[in-house]
């Protein structure tokens, strides 16, 4: 995240911006809420005539898009400008047709954050993995999406190990 963006990166701003973002808006995706600490996000996918497939159910690409940037944006809000956060891999398992509006909840736990901080403290990369269950209006799971992210401190924030540190550690 750029330094100027970090200054204005607030949950309400991110929610409004994403709800106006053409890929979300056009797909019928709406961010319902983002917690003040970026640890919880609720998203809804409306069923509209233009995002139905040939079977008159939710288009799979829209279901997949529903989960696309959310964990990355959450981690950017939590970790701030010192870290790169990127999507790395994703897969989707379609379980049943989406015949109504669809919903997804995204939650970051303190344990997940502790693991990321621990893995990146010395400049190493972290590849946290998340599973999102997209549900219909009845609460039934419609699809399961697995996402892997790439997280690493930017070079200027990485701890630099010098020779004196190495001597102290070896003794």
mmCIF file of C-alpha atoms in Angstrom:
data_model
loop_
_atom_site.group_PDB
_atom_site.id
_atom_site.type_symbol
_atom_site.label_atom_id
_atom_site.label_comp_id
_atom_site.label_asym_id
_atom_site.label_seq_id
_atom_site.Cartn_x
_atom_site.Cartn_y
_atom_site.Cartn_z
ATOM 1 C CA UNK A 1 0.000 0.000 0.000
ATOM 2 C CA UNK A 2 1.301 3.411 -0.872
ATOM 3 C CA UNK A 3 1.984 5.874 1.954
ATOM 4 C CA UNK A 4 -0.671 8.362 0.767
ATOM 5 C CA UNK A 5 -3.265 5.581 0.630
ATOM 6 C CA UNK A 6 -2.392 4.386 4.133
ATOM 7 C CA UNK A 7 -3.399 7.803 5.476
ATOM 8 C CA UNK A 8 -6.963 7.494 4.148
ATOM 9 C CA UNK A 9 -7.392 3.714 4.300
ATOM 10 C CA UNK A 10 -10.384 3.472 6.629
ATOM 11 C CA UNK A 11 -13.181 0.846 6.684
ATOM 12 C CA UNK A 12 -15.987 3.187 5.603
ATOM 13 C CA UNK A 13 -13.893 4.637 2.792
ATOM 14 C CA UNK A 14 -12.877 1.178 1.555
ATOM 15 C CA UNK A 15 -16.498 -0.057 1.717
ATOM 16 C CA UNK A 16 -17.814 2.918 -0.272
ATOM 17 C CA UNK A 17 -15.008 2.732 -2.828
ATOM 18 C CA UNK A 18 -15.513 -0.998 -3.407
ATOM 19 C CA UNK A 19 -19.270 -0.620 -3.737
ATOM 20 C CA UNK A 20 -18.651 1.913 -6.530
ATOM 21 C CA UNK A 21 -15.856 -0.121 -8.137
ATOM 22 C CA UNK A 22 -17.135 -1.286 -11.567
ATOM 23 C CA UNK A 23 -16.136 -4.981 -11.241
ATOM 24 C CA UNK A 24 -18.101 -5.242 -7.983
ATOM 25 C CA UNK A 25 -20.972 -2.952 -8.882
ATOM 26 C CA UNK A 26 -21.455 -4.558 -12.293
ATOM 27 C CA UNK A 27 -21.408 -8.059 -10.830
ATOM 28 C CA UNK A 28 -23.963 -7.188 -8.161
ATOM 29 C CA UNK A 29 -21.421 -7.503 -5.338
ATOM 30 C CA UNK A 30 -21.928 -5.273 -2.326
ATOM 31 C CA UNK A 31 -19.760 -4.872 0.770
ATOM 32 C CA UNK A 32 -22.324 -4.852 3.574
ATOM 33 C CA UNK A 33 -19.919 -4.051 6.415
ATOM 34 C CA UNK A 34 -16.272 -3.795 7.404
ATOM 35 C CA UNK A 35 -15.377 -3.790 11.099
ATOM 36 C CA UNK A 36 -13.399 -0.830 12.422
ATOM 37 C CA UNK A 37 -10.325 -3.035 12.873
ATOM 38 C CA UNK A 38 -10.601 -4.690 9.399
ATOM 39 C CA UNK A 39 -10.934 -8.118 11.041
ATOM 40 C CA UNK A 40 -14.432 -8.845 9.745
ATOM 41 C CA UNK A 41 -16.129 -8.176 6.408
ATOM 42 C CA UNK A 42 -19.605 -9.177 5.211
ATOM 43 C CA UNK A 43 -20.329 -9.305 1.474
ATOM 44 C CA UNK A 44 -23.495 -9.923 -0.557
ATOM 45 C CA UNK A 45 -23.963 -10.939 -4.182
ATOM 46 C CA UNK A 46 -27.304 -9.878 -5.612
ATOM 47 C CA UNK A 47 -29.039 -12.086 -8.153
ATOM 48 C CA UNK A 48 -29.704 -9.895 -11.198
ATOM 49 C CA UNK A 49 -30.712 -10.725 -14.731
ATOM 50 C CA UNK A 50 -27.259 -9.788 -16.043
ATOM 51 C CA UNK A 51 -25.310 -12.029 -13.647
ATOM 52 C CA UNK A 52 -27.357 -15.182 -14.246
ATOM 53 C CA UNK A 53 -25.934 -18.022 -16.291
ATOM 54 C CA UNK A 54 -27.710 -20.144 -18.921
ATOM 55 C CA UNK A 55 -29.373 -22.130 -16.114
ATOM 56 C CA UNK A 56 -30.785 -18.914 -14.594
ATOM 57 C CA UNK A 57 -28.609 -19.225 -11.465
ATOM 58 C CA UNK A 58 -25.685 -17.153 -10.173
ATOM 59 C CA UNK A 59 -22.857 -16.907 -12.694
ATOM 60 C CA UNK A 60 -19.798 -18.742 -11.329
ATOM 61 C CA UNK A 61 -17.461 -15.881 -12.215
ATOM 62 C CA UNK A 62 -19.495 -13.525 -10.039
ATOM 63 C CA UNK A 63 -19.366 -15.982 -7.146
ATOM 64 C CA UNK A 64 -15.587 -16.220 -7.520
ATOM 65 C CA UNK A 65 -15.264 -12.417 -7.823
ATOM 66 C CA UNK A 66 -17.193 -12.031 -4.581
ATOM 67 C CA UNK A 67 -14.125 -13.345 -2.740
ATOM 68 C CA UNK A 68 -11.394 -11.821 -4.892
ATOM 69 C CA UNK A 69 -9.790 -8.865 -3.153
ATOM 70 C CA UNK A 70 -11.366 -9.107 0.286
ATOM 71 C CA UNK A 71 -8.699 -10.848 2.385
ATOM 72 C CA UNK A 72 -5.968 -8.809 0.671
ATOM 73 C CA UNK A 73 -7.759 -5.573 1.488
ATOM 74 C CA UNK A 74 -8.391 -6.687 5.067
ATOM 75 C CA UNK A 75 -4.717 -7.491 5.607
ATOM 76 C CA UNK A 76 -3.700 -4.188 4.033
ATOM 77 C CA UNK A 77 -5.908 -2.447 6.584
ATOM 78 C CA UNK A 78 -4.473 -4.408 9.493
ATOM 79 C CA UNK A 79 -0.809 -4.536 8.467
ATOM 80 C CA UNK A 80 -0.579 -1.055 6.972
ATOM 81 C CA UNK A 81 1.917 0.451 4.597
ATOM 82 C CA UNK A 82 4.889 -1.627 5.768
ATOM 83 C CA UNK A 83 3.728 -4.749 3.913
ATOM 84 C CA UNK A 84 3.089 -5.975 0.409
ATOM 85 C CA UNK A 85 -0.129 -7.994 0.251
ATOM 86 C CA UNK A 86 -1.106 -9.819 -2.920
ATOM 87 C CA UNK A 87 -3.419 -12.624 -3.939
ATOM 88 C CA UNK A 88 -1.294 -15.597 -4.985
ATOM 89 C CA UNK A 89 -3.612 -18.556 -5.663
ATOM 90 C CA UNK A 90 -7.288 -19.356 -5.561
ATOM 91 C CA UNK A 91 -9.629 -22.219 -6.317
ATOM 92 C CA UNK A 92 -13.361 -22.702 -6.114
ATOM 93 C CA UNK A 93 -15.544 -25.708 -5.510
ATOM 94 C CA UNK A 94 -19.112 -25.205 -6.722
ATOM 95 C CA UNK A 95 -21.329 -27.245 -4.409
ATOM 96 C CA UNK A 96 -24.831 -26.289 -5.476
ATOM 97 C CA UNK A 97 -26.456 -23.681 -7.759
ATOM 98 C CA UNK A 98 -26.923 -20.198 -6.389
ATOM 99 C CA UNK A 99 -30.610 -19.458 -6.875
ATOM 100 C CA UNK A 100 -30.841 -16.471 -4.508
ATOM 101 C CA UNK A 101 -28.693 -13.674 -3.192
ATOM 102 C CA UNK A 102 -25.420 -15.062 -1.850
ATOM 103 C CA UNK A 103 -23.431 -14.096 1.227
ATOM 104 C CA UNK A 104 -19.893 -14.496 2.502
ATOM 105 C CA UNK A 105 -18.264 -13.626 5.808
ATOM 106 C CA UNK A 106 -14.527 -12.986 6.008
ATOM 107 C CA UNK A 107 -12.815 -13.186 9.395
ATOM 108 C CA UNK A 108 -9.184 -12.687 10.397
ATOM 109 C CA UNK A 109 -8.180 -14.194 13.729
ATOM 110 C CA UNK A 110 -5.449 -13.034 16.062
ATOM 111 C CA UNK A 111 -3.769 -16.406 15.603
ATOM 112 C CA UNK A 112 -3.606 -15.870 11.815
ATOM 113 C CA UNK A 113 -2.165 -12.387 12.313
ATOM 114 C CA UNK A 114 0.393 -13.642 14.850
ATOM 115 C CA UNK A 115 1.540 -16.279 12.354
ATOM 116 C CA UNK A 116 1.906 -13.661 9.604
ATOM 117 C CA UNK A 117 3.876 -11.323 11.888
ATOM 118 C CA UNK A 118 6.109 -14.173 13.046
ATOM 119 C CA UNK A 119 6.815 -15.412 9.507
ATOM 120 C CA UNK A 120 7.562 -11.923 8.161
ATOM 121 C CA UNK A 121 9.461 -10.353 11.060
ATOM 122 C CA UNK A 122 12.859 -10.993 9.456
ATOM 123 C CA UNK A 123 11.812 -10.134 5.929
ATOM 124 C CA UNK A 124 10.593 -13.590 4.952
ATOM 125 C CA UNK A 125 7.436 -14.241 2.966
ATOM 126 C CA UNK A 126 4.199 -15.540 4.425
ATOM 127 C CA UNK A 127 1.561 -17.420 2.464
ATOM 128 C CA UNK A 128 -1.575 -17.427 4.614
ATOM 129 C CA UNK A 129 -4.463 -19.533 3.361
ATOM 130 C CA UNK A 130 -8.156 -18.862 3.857
ATOM 131 C CA UNK A 131 -11.361 -20.753 3.110
ATOM 132 C CA UNK A 132 -14.546 -18.825 2.377
ATOM 133 C CA UNK A 133 -17.959 -20.464 2.409
ATOM 134 C CA UNK A 134 -20.392 -18.666 0.104
ATOM 135 C CA UNK A 135 -23.943 -19.265 1.333
ATOM 136 C CA UNK A 136 -27.429 -18.724 -0.039
ATOM 137 C CA UNK A 137 -30.316 -16.940 1.683
ATOM 138 C CA UNK A 138 -31.151 -20.148 3.606
ATOM 139 C CA UNK A 139 -27.596 -20.391 4.965
ATOM 140 C CA UNK A 140 -26.698 -23.382 2.782
ATOM 141 C CA UNK A 141 -23.172 -23.554 1.368
ATOM 142 C CA UNK A 142 -23.199 -22.893 -2.376
ATOM 143 C CA UNK A 143 -19.439 -22.817 -2.928
ATOM 144 C CA UNK A 144 -16.170 -23.144 -1.085
ATOM 145 C CA UNK A 145 -13.350 -20.836 -2.142
ATOM 146 C CA UNK A 146 -9.736 -21.337 -1.108
ATOM 147 C CA UNK A 147 -7.381 -18.386 -1.303
ATOM 148 C CA UNK A 148 -3.661 -18.132 -0.686
ATOM 149 C CA UNK A 149 -2.049 -14.728 -0.233
ATOM 150 C CA UNK A 150 1.505 -13.424 -0.416
ATOM 151 C CA UNK A 151 2.570 -11.166 2.471
ATOM 152 C CA UNK A 152 6.006 -9.643 2.966
ATOM 153 C CA UNK A 153 7.488 -6.575 4.577
ATOM 154 C CA UNK A 154 8.645 -3.949 2.116
ATOM 155 C CA UNK A 155 12.466 -3.754 1.879
ATOM 156 C CA UNK A 156 12.746 -0.505 3.837
ATOM 157 C CA UNK A 157 10.942 -2.096 6.826
ATOM 158 C CA UNK A 158 12.802 -5.405 6.907
ATOM 159 C CA UNK A 159 15.203 -6.047 9.757
ATOM 160 C CA UNK A 160 18.740 -5.900 8.478
ATOM 161 C CA UNK A 161 21.013 -8.423 10.122
ATOM 162 C CA UNK A 162 24.556 -7.094 10.450
ATOM 163 C CA UNK A 163 27.763 -8.925 11.405
ATOM 164 C CA UNK A 164 27.554 -7.825 15.080
ATOM 165 C CA UNK A 165 24.104 -9.417 15.381
ATOM 166 C CA UNK A 166 25.448 -12.661 13.924
ATOM 167 C CA UNK A 167 28.345 -12.768 16.413
ATOM 168 C CA UNK A 168 25.943 -12.206 19.332
ATOM 169 C CA UNK A 169 23.592 -14.925 18.115
ATOM 170 C CA UNK A 170 26.419 -17.454 17.638
ATOM 171 C CA UNK A 171 27.834 -17.005 21.163
#
